[in-house]
mmCIF file of C-alpha atoms in Angstrom:
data_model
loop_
_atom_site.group_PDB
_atom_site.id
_atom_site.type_symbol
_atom_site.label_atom_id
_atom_site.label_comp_id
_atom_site.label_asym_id
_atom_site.label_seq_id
_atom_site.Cartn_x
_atom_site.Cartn_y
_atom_site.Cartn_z
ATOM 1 C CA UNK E 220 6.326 42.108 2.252
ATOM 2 C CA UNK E 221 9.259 41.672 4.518
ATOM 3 C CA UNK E 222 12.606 39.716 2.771
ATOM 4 C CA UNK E 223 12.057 37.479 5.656
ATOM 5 C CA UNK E 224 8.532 36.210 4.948
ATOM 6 C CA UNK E 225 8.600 35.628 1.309
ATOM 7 C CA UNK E 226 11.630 33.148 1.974
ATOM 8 C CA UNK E 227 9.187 31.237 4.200
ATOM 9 C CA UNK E 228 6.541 31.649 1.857
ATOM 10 C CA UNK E 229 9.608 30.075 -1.416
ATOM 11 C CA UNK E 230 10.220 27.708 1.007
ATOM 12 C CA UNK E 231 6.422 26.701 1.966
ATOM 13 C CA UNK E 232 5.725 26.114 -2.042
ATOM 14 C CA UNK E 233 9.293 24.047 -2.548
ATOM 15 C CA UNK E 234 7.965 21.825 -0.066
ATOM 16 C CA UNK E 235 4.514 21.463 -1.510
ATOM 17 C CA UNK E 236 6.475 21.062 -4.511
ATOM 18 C CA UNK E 237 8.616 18.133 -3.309
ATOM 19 C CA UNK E 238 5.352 16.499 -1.866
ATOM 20 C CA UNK E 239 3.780 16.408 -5.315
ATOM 21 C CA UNK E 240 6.668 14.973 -6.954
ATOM 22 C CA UNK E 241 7.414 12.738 -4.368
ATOM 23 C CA UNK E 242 3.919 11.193 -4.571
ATOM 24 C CA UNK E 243 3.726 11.284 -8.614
ATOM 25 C CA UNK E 244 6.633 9.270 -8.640
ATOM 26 C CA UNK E 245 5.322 6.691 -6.375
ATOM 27 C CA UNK E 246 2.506 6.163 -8.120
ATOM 28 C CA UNK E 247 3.814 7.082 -11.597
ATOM 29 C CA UNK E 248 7.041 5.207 -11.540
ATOM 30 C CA UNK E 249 8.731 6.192 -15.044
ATOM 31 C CA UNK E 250 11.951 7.742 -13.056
ATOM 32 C CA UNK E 251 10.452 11.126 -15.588
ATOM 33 C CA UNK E 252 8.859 13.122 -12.787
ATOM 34 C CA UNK E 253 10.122 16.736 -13.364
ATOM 35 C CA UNK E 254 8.521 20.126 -13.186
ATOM 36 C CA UNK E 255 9.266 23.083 -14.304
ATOM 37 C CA UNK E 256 7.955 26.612 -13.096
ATOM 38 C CA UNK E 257 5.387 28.400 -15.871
ATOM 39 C CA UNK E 258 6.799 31.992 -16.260
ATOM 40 C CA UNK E 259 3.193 33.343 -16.249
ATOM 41 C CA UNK E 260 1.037 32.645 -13.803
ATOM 42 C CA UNK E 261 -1.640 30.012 -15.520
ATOM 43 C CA UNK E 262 -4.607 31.547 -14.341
ATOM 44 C CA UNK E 263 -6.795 28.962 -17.351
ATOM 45 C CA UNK E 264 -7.036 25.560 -16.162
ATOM 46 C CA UNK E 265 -7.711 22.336 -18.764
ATOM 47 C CA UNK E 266 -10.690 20.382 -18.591
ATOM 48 C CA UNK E 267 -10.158 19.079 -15.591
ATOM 49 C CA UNK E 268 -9.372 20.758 -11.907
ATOM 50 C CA UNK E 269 -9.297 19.987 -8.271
ATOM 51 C CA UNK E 270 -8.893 22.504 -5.834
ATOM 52 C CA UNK E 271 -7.211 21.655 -2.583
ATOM 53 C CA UNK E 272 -7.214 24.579 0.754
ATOM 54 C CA UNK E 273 -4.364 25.214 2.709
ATOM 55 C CA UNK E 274 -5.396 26.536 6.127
ATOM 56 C CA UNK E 275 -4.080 27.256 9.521
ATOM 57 C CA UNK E 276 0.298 28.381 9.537
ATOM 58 C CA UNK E 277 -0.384 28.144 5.443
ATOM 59 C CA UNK E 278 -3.115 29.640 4.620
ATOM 60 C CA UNK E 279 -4.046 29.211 0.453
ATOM 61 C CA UNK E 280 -5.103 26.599 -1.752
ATOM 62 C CA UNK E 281 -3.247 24.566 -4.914
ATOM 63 C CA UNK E 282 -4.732 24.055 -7.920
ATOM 64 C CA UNK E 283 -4.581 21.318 -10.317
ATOM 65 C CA UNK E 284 -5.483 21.640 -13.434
ATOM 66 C CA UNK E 285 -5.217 18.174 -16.177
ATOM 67 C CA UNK E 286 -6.492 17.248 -20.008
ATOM 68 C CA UNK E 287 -8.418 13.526 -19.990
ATOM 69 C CA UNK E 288 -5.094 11.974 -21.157
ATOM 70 C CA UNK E 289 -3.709 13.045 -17.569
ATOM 71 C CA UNK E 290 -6.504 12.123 -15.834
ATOM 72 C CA UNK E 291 -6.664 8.437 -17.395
ATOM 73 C CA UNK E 292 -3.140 8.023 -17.075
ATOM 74 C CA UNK E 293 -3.257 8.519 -13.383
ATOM 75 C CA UNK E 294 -6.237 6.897 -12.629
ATOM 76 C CA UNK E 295 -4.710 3.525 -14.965
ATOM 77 C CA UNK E 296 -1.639 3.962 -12.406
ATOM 78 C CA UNK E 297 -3.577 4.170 -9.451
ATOM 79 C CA UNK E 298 -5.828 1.333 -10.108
ATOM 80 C CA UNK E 299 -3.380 -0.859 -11.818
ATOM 81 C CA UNK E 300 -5.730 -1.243 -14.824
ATOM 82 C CA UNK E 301 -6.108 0.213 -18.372
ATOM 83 C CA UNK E 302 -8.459 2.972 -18.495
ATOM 84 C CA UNK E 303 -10.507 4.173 -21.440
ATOM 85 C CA UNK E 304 -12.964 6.574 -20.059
ATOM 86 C CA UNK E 305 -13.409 9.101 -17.676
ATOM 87 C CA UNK E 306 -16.290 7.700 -15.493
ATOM 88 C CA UNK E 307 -16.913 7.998 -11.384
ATOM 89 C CA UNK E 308 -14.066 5.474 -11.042
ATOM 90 C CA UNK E 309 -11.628 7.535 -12.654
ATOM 91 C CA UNK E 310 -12.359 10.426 -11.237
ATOM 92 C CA UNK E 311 -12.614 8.779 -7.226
ATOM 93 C CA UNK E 312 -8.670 7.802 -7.907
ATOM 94 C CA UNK E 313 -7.770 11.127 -8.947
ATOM 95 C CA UNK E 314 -9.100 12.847 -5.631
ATOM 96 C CA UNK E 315 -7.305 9.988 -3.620
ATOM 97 C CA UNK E 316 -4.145 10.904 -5.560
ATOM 98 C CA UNK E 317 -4.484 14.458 -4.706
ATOM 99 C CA UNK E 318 -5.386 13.368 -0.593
ATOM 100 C CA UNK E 319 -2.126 11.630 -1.311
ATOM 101 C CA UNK E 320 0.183 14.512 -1.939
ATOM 102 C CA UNK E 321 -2.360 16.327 0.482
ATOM 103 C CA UNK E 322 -1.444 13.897 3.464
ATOM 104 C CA UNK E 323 2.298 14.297 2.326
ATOM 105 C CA UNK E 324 2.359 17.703 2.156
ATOM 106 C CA UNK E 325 0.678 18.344 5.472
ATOM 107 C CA UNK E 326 3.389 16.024 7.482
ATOM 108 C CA UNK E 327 6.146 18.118 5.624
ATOM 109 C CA UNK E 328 4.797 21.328 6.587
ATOM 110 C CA UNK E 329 3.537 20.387 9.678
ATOM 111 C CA UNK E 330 7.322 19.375 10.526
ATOM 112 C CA UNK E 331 9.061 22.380 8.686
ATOM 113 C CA UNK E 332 7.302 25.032 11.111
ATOM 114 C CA UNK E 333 6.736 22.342 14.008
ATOM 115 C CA UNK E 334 3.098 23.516 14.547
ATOM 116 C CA UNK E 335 0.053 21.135 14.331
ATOM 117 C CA UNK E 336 -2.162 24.073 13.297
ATOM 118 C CA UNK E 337 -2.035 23.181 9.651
ATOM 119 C CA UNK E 338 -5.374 21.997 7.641
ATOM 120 C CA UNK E 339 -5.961 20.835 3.982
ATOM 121 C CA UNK E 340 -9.595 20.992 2.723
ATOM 122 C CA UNK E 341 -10.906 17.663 0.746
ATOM 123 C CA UNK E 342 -10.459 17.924 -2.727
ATOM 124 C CA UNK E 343 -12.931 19.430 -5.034
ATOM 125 C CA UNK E 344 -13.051 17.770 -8.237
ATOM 126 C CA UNK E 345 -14.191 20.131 -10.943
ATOM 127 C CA UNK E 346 -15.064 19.697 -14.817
ATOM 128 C CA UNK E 347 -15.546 21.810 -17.091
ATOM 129 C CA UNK E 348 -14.453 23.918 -20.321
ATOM 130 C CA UNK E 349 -12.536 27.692 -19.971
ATOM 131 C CA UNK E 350 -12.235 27.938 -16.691
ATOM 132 C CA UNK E 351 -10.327 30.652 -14.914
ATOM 133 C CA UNK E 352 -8.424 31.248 -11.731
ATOM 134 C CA UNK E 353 -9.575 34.508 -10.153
ATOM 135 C CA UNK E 354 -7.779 34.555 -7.325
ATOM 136 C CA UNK E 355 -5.190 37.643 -5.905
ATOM 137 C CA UNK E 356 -3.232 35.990 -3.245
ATOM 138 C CA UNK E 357 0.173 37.557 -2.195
ATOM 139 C CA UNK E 358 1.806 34.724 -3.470
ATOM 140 C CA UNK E 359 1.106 32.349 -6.738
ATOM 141 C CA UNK E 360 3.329 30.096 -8.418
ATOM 142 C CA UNK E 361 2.629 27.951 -11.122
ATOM 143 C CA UNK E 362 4.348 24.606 -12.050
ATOM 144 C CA UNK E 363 4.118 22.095 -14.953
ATOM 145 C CA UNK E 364 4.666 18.569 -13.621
ATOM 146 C CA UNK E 365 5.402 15.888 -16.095
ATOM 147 C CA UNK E 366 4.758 12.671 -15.633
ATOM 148 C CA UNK E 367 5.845 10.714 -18.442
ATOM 149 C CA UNK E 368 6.371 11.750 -21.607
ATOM 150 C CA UNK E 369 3.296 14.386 -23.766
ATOM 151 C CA UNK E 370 1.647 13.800 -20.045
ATOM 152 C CA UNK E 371 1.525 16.798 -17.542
ATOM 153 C CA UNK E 372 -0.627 18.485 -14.693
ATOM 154 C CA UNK E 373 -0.402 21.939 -13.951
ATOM 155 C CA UNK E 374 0.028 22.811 -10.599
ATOM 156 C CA UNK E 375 -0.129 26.438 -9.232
ATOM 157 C CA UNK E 376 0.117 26.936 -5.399
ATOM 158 C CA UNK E 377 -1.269 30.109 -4.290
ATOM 159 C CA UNK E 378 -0.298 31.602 -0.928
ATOM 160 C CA UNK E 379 -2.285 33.853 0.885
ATOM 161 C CA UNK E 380 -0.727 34.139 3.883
ATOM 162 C CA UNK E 381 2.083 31.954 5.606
ATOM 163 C CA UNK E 382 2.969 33.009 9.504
ATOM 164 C CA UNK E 383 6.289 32.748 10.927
ATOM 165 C CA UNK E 384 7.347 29.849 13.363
#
């Protein structure tokens, strides 16, 4: 891989990046948005995942992967409420969460490589216990995002192929 296309490809995942924490701290709030790249690549997800495709200049998909405490704190956020259980409503506020950084992230890439041929997939929502990634892109970074404090999602981004402007 050319010098020149895996600084596109850094630069496509530092925008995703921004997108996501952009968006968490919207919703979130606390001013403790961080992340922090995970020197392996997390190929286990927690309980909890939602897959998101990348296709068209970007072409890949980012991963989420959240415990129940994650997944209640966000959906408390995004529905202004306290939540105590994961349930359909819970879940239906984390996928608009994720179209939320998947709307931002679109209009950032879309702009960075002035092309309108960029697509993200709906989210799939997935639940389950030891689950894997098993996925060989060129590409694959993975990121813990904190939200507040003992409260984090895991985030990899996994590029398969990015083409030139």
């Amino acid at each position: 891989m050319s010098n020149d296309l895996r600084e596109i490809e850094l630069k496509c995942i530092e925008i995703i990046l921004n997108a996501i924490l952009e968006t968490a701290e919207m919703i979130v709030g606390s001013g403790n948005v961080s992340s922090v790249l995970i020197e392996e690549q997390k190929r286990k997800l927690d309980e909890n995942a939602i897959l998101l495709g990348i296709a068209g200049q970007v072409n890949g998909e980012l991963i989420f992967g959240l415990n129940e405490t994650a997944l209640k704190y966000i959906a408390s956020k995004m529905l202004e409420m306290e939540i105590d259980e994961v349930n359909e409503l819970t879940t239906s506020s984390m996928v608009e969460f994720i179209n939320m950084i998947s709307g931002s992230a679109t209009i950032k890439l879309v702009d960075h490589f002035d092309s309108d041929k960029l697509k993200m997939s709906p989210p799939l929502f997935l639940k389950g216990k030891d689950m894997n990634i098993d996925n060989r892109p060129d590409t694959i970074k993975s990121y813990r995002v904190s939200l507040d404090e003992g409260i984090h999602i895991d985030v990899t981004v996994a590029l398969i192929d990015v083409k030139k402007k």
